[in-house]
XYZ file of C-alpha atoms in Angstrom:
607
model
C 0.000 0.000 0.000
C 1.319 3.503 -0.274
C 2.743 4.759 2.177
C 0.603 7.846 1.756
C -2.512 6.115 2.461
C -3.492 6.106 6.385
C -3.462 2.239 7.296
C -5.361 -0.013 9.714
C -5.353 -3.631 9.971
C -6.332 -6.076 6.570
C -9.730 -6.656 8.303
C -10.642 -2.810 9.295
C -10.133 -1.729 5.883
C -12.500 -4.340 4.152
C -14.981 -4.151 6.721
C -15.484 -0.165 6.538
C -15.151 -0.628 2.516
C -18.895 -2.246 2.849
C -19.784 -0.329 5.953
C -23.348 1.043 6.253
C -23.033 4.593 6.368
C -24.958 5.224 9.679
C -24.783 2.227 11.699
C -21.952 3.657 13.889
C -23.686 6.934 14.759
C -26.991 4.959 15.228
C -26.418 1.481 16.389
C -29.640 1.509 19.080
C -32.097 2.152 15.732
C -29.893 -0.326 13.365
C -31.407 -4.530 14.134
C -28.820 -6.240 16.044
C -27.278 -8.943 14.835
C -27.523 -12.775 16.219
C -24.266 -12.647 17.788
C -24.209 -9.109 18.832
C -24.983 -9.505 22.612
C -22.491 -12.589 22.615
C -20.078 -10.370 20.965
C -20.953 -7.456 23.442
C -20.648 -10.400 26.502
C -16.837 -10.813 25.210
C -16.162 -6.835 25.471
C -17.134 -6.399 29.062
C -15.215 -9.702 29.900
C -12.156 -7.816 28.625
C -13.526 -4.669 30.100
C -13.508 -5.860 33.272
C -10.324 -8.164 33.382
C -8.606 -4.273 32.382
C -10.239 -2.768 35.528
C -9.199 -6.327 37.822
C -5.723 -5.759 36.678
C -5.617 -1.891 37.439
C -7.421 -0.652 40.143
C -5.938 2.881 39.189
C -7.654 2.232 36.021
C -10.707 1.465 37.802
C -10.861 4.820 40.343
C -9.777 7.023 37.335
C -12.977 5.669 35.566
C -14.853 6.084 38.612
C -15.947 2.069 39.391
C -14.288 1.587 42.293
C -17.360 1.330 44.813
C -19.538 -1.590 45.369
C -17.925 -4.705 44.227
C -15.160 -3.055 42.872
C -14.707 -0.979 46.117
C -11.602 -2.919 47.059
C -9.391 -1.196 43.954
C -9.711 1.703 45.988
C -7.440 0.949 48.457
C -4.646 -0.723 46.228
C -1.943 0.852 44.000
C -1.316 -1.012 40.273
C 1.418 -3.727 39.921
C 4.319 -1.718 37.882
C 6.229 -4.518 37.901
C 7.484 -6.951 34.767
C 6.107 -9.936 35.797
C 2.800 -8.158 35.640
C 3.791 -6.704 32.484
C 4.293 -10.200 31.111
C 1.088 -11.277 32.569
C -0.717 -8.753 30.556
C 0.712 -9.716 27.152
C -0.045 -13.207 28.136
C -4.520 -11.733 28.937
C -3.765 -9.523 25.969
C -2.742 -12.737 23.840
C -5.656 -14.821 24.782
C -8.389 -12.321 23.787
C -7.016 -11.219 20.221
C -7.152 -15.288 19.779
C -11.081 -15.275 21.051
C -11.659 -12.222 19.148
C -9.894 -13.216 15.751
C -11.581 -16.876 16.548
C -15.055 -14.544 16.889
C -17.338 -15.254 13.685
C -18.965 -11.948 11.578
C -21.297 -13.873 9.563
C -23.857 -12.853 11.948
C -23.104 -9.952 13.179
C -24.816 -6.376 12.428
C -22.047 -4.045 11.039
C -21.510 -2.186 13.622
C -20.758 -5.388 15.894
C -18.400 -6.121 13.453
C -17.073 -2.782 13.274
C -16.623 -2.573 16.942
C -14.494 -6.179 16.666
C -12.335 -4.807 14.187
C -11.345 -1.780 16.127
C -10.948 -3.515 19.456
C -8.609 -5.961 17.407
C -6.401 -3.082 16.275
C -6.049 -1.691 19.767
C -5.049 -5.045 21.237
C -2.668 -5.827 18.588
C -0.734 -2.758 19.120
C -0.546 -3.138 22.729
C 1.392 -5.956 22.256
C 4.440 -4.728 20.215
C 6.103 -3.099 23.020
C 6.227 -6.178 25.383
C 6.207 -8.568 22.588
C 9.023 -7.135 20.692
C 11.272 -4.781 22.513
C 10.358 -6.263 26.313
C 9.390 -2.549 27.417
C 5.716 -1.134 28.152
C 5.770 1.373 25.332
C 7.107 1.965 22.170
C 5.715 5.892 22.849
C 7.162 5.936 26.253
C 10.251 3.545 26.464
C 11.890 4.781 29.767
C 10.489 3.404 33.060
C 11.979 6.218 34.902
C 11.974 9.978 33.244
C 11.042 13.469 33.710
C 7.167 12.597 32.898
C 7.116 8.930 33.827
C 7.420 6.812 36.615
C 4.662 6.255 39.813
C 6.954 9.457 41.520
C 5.570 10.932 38.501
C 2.021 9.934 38.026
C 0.736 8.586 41.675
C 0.783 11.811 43.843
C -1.254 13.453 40.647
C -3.479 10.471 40.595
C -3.874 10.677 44.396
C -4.718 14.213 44.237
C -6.696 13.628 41.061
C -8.501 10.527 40.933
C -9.254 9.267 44.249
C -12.102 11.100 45.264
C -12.569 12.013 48.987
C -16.060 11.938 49.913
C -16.086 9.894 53.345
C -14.205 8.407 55.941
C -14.039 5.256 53.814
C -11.849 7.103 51.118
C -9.753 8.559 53.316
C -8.691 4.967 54.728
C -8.809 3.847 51.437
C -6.177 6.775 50.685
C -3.943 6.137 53.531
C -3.802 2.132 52.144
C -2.349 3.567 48.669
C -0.007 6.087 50.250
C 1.236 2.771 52.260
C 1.732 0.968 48.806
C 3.405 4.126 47.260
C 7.160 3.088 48.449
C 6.336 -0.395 47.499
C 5.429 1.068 44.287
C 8.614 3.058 43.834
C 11.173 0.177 44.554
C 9.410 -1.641 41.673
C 9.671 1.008 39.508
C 13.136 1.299 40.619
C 14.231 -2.245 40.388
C 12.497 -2.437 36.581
C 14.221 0.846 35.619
C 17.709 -0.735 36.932
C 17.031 -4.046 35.006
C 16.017 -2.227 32.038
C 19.336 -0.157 31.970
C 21.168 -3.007 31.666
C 20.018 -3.682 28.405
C 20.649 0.013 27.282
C 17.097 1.229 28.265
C 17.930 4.338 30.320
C 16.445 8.132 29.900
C 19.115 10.855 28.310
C 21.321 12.906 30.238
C 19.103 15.704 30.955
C 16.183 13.722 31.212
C 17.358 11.833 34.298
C 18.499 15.547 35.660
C 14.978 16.823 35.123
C 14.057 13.468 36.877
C 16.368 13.988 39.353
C 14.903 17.508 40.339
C 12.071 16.556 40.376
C 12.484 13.717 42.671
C 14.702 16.065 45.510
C 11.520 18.257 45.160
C 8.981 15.821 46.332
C 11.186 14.492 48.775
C 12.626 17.575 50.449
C 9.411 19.164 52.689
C 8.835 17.802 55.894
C 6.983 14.848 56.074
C 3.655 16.753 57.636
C 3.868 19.363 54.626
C 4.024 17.079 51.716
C 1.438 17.632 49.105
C 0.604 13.419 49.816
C -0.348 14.867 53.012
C -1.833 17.952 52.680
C -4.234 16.534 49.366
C -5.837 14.118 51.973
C -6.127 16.186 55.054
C -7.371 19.619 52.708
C -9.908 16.961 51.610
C -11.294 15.565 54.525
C -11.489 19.292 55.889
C -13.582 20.259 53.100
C -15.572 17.563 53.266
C -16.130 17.468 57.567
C -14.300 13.985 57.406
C -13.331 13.535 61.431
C -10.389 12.024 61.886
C -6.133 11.724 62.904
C -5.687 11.438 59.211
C -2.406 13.915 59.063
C -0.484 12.324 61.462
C -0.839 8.822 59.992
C -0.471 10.167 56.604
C 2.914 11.790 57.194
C 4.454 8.683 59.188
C 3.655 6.534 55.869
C 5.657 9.185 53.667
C 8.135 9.409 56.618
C 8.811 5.465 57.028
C 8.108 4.302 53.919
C 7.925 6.708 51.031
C 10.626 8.782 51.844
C 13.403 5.937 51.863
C 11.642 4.848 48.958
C 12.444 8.130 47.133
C 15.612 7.966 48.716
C 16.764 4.992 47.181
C 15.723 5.845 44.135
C 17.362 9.140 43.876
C 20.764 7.181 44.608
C 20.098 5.066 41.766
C 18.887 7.371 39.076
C 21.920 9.219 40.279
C 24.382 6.504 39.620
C 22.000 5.665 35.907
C 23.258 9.162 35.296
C 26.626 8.234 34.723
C 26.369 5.234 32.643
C 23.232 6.314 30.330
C 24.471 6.977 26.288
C 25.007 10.075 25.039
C 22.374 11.510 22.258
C 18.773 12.340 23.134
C 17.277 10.536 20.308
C 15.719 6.412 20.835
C 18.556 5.517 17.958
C 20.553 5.252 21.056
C 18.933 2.542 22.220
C 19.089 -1.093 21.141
C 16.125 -1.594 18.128
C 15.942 2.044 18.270
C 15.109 2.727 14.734
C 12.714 -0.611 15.025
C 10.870 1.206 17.941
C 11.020 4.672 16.438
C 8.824 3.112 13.205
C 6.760 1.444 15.729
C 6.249 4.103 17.563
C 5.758 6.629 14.834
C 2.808 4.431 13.101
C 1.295 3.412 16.797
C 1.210 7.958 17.517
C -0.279 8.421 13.846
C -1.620 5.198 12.275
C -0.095 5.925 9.366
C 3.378 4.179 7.585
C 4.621 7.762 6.550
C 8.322 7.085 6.934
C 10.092 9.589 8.929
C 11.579 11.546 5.774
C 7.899 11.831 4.742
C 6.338 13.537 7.845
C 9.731 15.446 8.069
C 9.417 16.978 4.424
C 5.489 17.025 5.393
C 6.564 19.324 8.451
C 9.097 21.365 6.766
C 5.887 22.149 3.999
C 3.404 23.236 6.947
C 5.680 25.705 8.448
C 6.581 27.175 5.355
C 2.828 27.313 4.583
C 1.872 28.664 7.815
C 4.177 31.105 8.209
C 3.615 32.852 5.355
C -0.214 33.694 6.058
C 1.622 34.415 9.979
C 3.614 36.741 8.005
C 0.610 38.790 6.443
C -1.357 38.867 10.023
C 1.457 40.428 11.969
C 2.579 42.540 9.237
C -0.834 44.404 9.162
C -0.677 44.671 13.132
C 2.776 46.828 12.834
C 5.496 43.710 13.319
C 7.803 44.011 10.490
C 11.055 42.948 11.907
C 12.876 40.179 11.042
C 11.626 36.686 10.223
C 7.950 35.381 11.039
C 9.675 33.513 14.815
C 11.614 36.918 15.617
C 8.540 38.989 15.323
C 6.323 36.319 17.416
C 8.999 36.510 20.058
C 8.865 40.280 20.171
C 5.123 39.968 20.633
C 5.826 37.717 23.140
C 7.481 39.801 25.306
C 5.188 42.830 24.870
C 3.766 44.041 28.404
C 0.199 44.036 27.183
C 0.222 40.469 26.645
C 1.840 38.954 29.584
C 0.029 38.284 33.075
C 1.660 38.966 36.428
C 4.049 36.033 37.464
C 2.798 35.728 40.667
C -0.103 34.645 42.540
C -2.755 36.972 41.463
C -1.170 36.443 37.551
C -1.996 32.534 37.759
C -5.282 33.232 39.610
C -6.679 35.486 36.941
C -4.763 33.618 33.797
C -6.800 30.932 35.043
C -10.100 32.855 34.884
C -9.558 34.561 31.347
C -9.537 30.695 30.725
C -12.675 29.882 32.373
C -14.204 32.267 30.859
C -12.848 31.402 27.531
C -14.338 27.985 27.379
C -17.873 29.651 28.964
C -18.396 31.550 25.859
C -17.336 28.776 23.554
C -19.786 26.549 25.186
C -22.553 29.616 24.027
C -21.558 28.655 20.604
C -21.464 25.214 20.061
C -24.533 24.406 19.005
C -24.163 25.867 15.728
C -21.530 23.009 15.318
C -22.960 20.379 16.937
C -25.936 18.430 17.181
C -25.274 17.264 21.226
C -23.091 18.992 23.566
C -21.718 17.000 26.206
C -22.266 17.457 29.971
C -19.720 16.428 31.704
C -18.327 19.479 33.848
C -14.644 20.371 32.963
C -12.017 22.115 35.612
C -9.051 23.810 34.788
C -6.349 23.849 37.360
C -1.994 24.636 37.175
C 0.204 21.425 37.257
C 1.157 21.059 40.604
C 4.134 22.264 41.257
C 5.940 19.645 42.477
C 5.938 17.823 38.606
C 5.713 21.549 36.554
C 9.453 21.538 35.481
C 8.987 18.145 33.374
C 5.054 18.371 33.122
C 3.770 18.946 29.308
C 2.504 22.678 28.706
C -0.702 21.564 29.040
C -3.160 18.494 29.052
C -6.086 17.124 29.655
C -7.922 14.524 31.867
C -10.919 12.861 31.061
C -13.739 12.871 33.747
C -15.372 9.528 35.713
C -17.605 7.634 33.751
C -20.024 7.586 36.574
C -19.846 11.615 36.836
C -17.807 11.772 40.571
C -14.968 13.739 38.806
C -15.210 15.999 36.365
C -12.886 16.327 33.439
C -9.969 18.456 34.244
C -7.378 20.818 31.978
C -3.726 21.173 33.344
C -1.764 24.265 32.417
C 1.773 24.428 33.698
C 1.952 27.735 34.953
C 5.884 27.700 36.308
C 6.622 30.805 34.029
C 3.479 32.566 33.105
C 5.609 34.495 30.544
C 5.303 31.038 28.834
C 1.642 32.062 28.248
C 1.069 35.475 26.786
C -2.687 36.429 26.321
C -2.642 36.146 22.486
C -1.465 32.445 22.766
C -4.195 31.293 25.227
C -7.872 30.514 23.349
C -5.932 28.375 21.146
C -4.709 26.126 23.723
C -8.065 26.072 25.603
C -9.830 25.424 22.538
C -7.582 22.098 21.790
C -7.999 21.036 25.378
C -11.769 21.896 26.625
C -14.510 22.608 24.036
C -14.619 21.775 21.136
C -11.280 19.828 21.524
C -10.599 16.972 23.866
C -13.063 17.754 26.468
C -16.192 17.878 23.860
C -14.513 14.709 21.746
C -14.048 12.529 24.473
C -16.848 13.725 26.828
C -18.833 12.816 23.666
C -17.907 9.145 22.918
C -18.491 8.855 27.067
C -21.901 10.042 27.073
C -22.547 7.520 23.861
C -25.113 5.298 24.429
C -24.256 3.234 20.892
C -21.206 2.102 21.698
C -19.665 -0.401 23.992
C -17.564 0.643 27.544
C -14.695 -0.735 25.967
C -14.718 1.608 23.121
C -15.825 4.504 25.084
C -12.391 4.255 27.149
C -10.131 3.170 23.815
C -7.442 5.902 22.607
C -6.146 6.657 19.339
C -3.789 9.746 19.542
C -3.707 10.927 15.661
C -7.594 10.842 16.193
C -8.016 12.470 19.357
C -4.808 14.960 18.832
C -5.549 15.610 15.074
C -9.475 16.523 16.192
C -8.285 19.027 19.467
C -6.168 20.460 16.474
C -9.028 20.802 13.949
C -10.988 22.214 17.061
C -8.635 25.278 17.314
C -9.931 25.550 13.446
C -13.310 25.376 14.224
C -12.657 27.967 16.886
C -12.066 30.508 14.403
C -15.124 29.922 12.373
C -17.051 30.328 14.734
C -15.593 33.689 16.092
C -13.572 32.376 19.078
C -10.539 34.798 18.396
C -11.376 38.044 19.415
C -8.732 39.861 17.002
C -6.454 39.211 15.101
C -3.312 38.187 17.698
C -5.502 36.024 19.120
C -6.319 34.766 15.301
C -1.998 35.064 15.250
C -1.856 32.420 18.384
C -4.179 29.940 16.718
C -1.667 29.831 13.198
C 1.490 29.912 15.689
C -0.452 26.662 16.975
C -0.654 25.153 13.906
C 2.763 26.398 13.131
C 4.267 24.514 16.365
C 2.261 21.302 15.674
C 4.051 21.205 12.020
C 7.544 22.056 13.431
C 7.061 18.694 15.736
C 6.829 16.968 12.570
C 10.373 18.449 11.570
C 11.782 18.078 15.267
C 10.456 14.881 16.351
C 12.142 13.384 13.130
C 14.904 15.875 13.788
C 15.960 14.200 17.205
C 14.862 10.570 16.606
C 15.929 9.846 12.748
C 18.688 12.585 12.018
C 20.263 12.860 15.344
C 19.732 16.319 15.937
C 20.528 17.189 19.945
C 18.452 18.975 22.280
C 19.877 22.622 21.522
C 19.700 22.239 17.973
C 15.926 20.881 18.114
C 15.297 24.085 20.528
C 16.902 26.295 18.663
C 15.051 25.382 15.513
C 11.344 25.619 17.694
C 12.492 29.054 19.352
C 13.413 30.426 15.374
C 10.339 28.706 13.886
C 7.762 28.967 16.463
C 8.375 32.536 18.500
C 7.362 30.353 21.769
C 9.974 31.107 24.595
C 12.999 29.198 24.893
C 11.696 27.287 28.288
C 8.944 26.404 26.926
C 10.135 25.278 23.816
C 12.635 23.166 25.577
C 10.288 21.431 28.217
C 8.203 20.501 24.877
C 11.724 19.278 23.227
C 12.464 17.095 26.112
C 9.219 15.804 25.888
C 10.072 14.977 22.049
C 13.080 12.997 23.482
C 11.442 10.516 26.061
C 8.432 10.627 24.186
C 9.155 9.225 20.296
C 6.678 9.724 17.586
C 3.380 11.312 19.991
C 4.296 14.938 19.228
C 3.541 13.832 15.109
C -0.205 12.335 16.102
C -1.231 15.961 16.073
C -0.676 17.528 12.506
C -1.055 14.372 10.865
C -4.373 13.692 12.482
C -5.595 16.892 11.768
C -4.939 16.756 7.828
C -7.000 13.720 8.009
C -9.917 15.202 9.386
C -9.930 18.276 7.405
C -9.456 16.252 4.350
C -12.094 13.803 5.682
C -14.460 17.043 5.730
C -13.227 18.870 2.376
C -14.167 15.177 0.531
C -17.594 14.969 1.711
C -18.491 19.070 1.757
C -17.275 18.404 -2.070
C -19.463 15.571 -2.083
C -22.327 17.000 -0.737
C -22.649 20.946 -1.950
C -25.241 22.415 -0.824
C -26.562 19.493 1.059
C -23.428 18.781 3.782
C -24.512 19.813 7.387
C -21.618 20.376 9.642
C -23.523 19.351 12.378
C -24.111 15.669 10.847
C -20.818 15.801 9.768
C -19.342 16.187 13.584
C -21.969 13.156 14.316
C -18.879 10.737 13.881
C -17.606 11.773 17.124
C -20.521 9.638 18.437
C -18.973 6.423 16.916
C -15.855 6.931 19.367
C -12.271 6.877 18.565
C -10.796 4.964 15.772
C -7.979 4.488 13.825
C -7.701 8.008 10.883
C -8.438 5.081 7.980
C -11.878 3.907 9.720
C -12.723 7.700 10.269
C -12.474 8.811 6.841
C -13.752 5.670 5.041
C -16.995 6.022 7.650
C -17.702 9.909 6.500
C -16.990 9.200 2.862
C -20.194 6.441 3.341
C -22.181 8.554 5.299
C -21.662 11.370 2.559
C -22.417 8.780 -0.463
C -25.458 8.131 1.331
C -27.014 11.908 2.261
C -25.647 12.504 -1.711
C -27.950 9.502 -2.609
């Protein structure tokens, strides 16, 4: 197949080639098939084997209570044996799935098979191949991964305090944290043997990061003071500070401890270069990786000529928009940094700066919400928060992201933005990123497929990041038509948006394929971009440990505006936006499904 042609597996692409145009978007009005409710018996056996296995998994979805309540208490097994066992539970249901007959099942049964199929084949190339949990994430231990990383968020996060039950239940997984951490610390050792060990400034970053979790008194640690804020707020009675700081004191603590001394010593031995060719298979992962962030099999030379096209492109109608507001000097990046540091764009960085950043935000996404509907036929209701990344994870923390609410409703939906320099974040630059991560971008997309009542669990949780990045990108675009920018700097920040997305294409083949080191790859995103040279680099560095995510974004959006140029083409007159955004209702899927699924639904409405 070409390599320009988005790919999915043999049996996704002939199955959407016949697919009924609607019976994704309306599977409850569609007849079911004979084998459809055996078929759905099979997901939710998977389903809940995934929430067994992960009682994180199971609070963030909000189903640990009744005879699930026990995940509560327990933190997941990081360890490789468990890692092992999953490719062993992942093996055995692709063989009862592929095993699964379609003769009699509707076509959107069969559909749902086929993308379940491609999720669970991809899951196991990491383990299967390379003997590591990710081909995206291939460090154990780095500035953005590892439980030192992700479990005080997810305490703070996730585990919702409502009653004197959760707080026990919180005090059980703070006991399991140092547990936790000498796992993570023994894999990370065993994986450095065989090469497997973050860059140089990666582990620093780590490093930091660590020393900053661990250096507060035991009483004044945020695993603390999350719990006992908590049960405050809520009139929980109870000694819960006291026994919450002698777990981080006896256990955690030496915990962290020991695994400061060893990333320390991994500093020393780890290879020089910041891209995964340094690592044994690394141009087998990066390919894996690179098709797994974009389901595509653009080789790297492709999506970095594709890159190098979109920020020549982009900058050029940059170029006219900044010329007409008076910023003439030097290239498109020079006069974006200039902006940048213009007074009248820049918050306080302080206190009261972050507090009312944060509510130019809020009310950002209030008075997108006010125009939705001219978009979309549904808008979802799950409530979304938007909060700074704590500060104890902010120096290797992502600019921003976003976190998907509780199935159930307990916890909403919450946007991070890392507010560490909130020079990072001039005012021009902001709708844009609230737009990709609230409404109509990841909070609207994935609230959406949630709420779906055509579609099973399983599907409703799956991820597929070209998809989900590519629409939060498209979202930005939809922004503007629908009059979210309320100038033209603001209209500037969307394009320098776009403009960063394609010079990840360029940099994230930059470091991983052409060797390019960290200064060279932030040099190029300061020149190109205009963002600020922290900022850039945290992003860089995320490029690094990260292979092949940063390229889901620009390459998923091209598919879904070409998806929507093909059938407005189709359709004249006749193509309703609204119907068009309907797919989001059929959940996420591989780009190929996606585009093969609105060209059907377009031959139909064109008769």
């Amino acid at each position: 197949m070409d390599r320009r042609s988005f790919i999915a597996s043999a049996g996704v692409a002939a199955l959407v080639a016949g697919f009924h145009p609607w019976a994704a978007s309306a599977a409850n009005d569609a007849p079911a098939g004979p084998d459809d409710a055996r078929l759905n018996a099979l997901f939710d056996e998977i389903f809940a084997e995934a929430l067994d296995a992960s009682p994180e998994f199971c609070t963030g979805l909000g189903l640990d209570k009744g005879a699930r309540a026990a995940a509560k208490s327990r933190l997941d097994d990081n360890s490789d044996e468990e890692m092992r066992r999953d490719l062993a539970r992942t093996k055995r249901r692709l063989a009862q799935l592929e095993a699964f007959p379609v003769d009699k099942l509707s076509e959107a049964a069969a559909l749902n098979r086929e993308i379940v199929l491609y999720s669970l084949r991809n899951s196991t190339v990491a383990p299967e191949r390379f003997g590591i949990d990710s081909v995206i994430r291939p460090y154990r231990i780095f500035q953005q991964g590892g439980a030192y990383f992700s479990v005080p968020d997810f305490l703070n996060d996730a585990h919702v305090i409502a009653d004197r039950a959760d707080c026990d239940a919180y005090l059980s997984r703070l006991e399991a944290f140092g547990p936790v951490l000498d796992t993570d610390s023994s894999v990370q050792r065993a994986r450095s043997e065989r090469g497997f060990t973050a860059p140089d400034f990666s582990v620093d970053l780590t490093l930091v990061q660590l020393r900053k979790l661990r250096d507060v008194p035991a009483e004044k640690s945020p695993l603390v003071l999350s719990l006992t804020r908590r049960a405050a707020e809520k009139g929980i009675v109870g000694d819960f500070g006291p026994a919450a700081a002698r777990l981080v004191e006896q256990s955690v603590y030496p915990a962290l401890d020991r695994q400061i001394a060893m990333m320390t010593q991994l500093r020393g031995t780890t290879r020089p270069g910041a891209g995964v060719w340094r690592l044994p298979d690394g141009d087998a992962i990066y390919a894996a990786a690179l098709a797994q962030a974009t389901t595509t099999n653009f080789t790297p030379d492709e999506v970095h000529r594709m890159g190098l096209d979109q920020v020549a492109e982009i900058s050029a109608e940059l170029d006219a928009i900044l010329r007409a507001q008076g910023f003439t000097k030097g290239g498109v990046g020079e006069r974006l940094t200039a902006l940048n540091k213009d007074p009248r764009q820049l918050y306080a960085n302080d206190a009261a700066g972050r507090a009312a950043l944060i509510a130019s935000l809020n009310e950002g996404v209030k008075g997108m919400y006010a125009k939705l509907g001219r978009y979309f036929s549904h808008v979802p209701t799950a409530a979304l928060e938007i909060r700074a990344v704590p500060v104890e994870i902010q120096d290797g923390a992502s600019n921003g992201y976003y976190k998907r609410a509780t199935l159930d409703g307990s916890r909403p939906a919450i946007y991070f933005i890392n507010l560490k320099d909130v020079g990072d974040w001039p005012k021009y630059s902001l709708p844009a990123l609230t737009y990709h991560e609230g409404v109509p971008g990841h909070h609207l997309q994935i609230s959406l497929a949630q709420e779906s009542k055509d579609i099973p669990t399983l599907r409703k949780i799956s991820f597929f990041g070209a998809y989900s990045e590519g629409w939060a990108l498209y979202a930005e675009q939809l922004a503007d038509e629908l009059g979210g920018y309320a100038d033209p700097l603001e209209r500037a920040g969307y394009l320098q948006s776009f403009l960063f997305r394609a010079a990840r294409l360029v940099v994230d083949t930059g470091i991983h394929v052409k060797r390019w080191d960290r200064p060279k790859a932030t040099a190029y995103m300061v020149e190109t971009t205009g963002f600020a040279a922290p900022r850039s680099q945290r992003e860089v560095e995320r490029y690094c440990t990260q292979p092949g995510q940063a390229c889901s974004y620009k390459v998923g959006h091209m598919a879904w505006v070409r998806a929507r140029t093909q059938a407005e083409a189709r359709l004249g007159g006749r193509f309703d936006i609204r119907q068009f955004h309907d797919v989001l209702k059929s959940g996420a899927m591989p780009l190929t499904v996606m585009e093969k699924l609105v060209e059907k639904r377009s031959e139909a409405a064109a008769g």
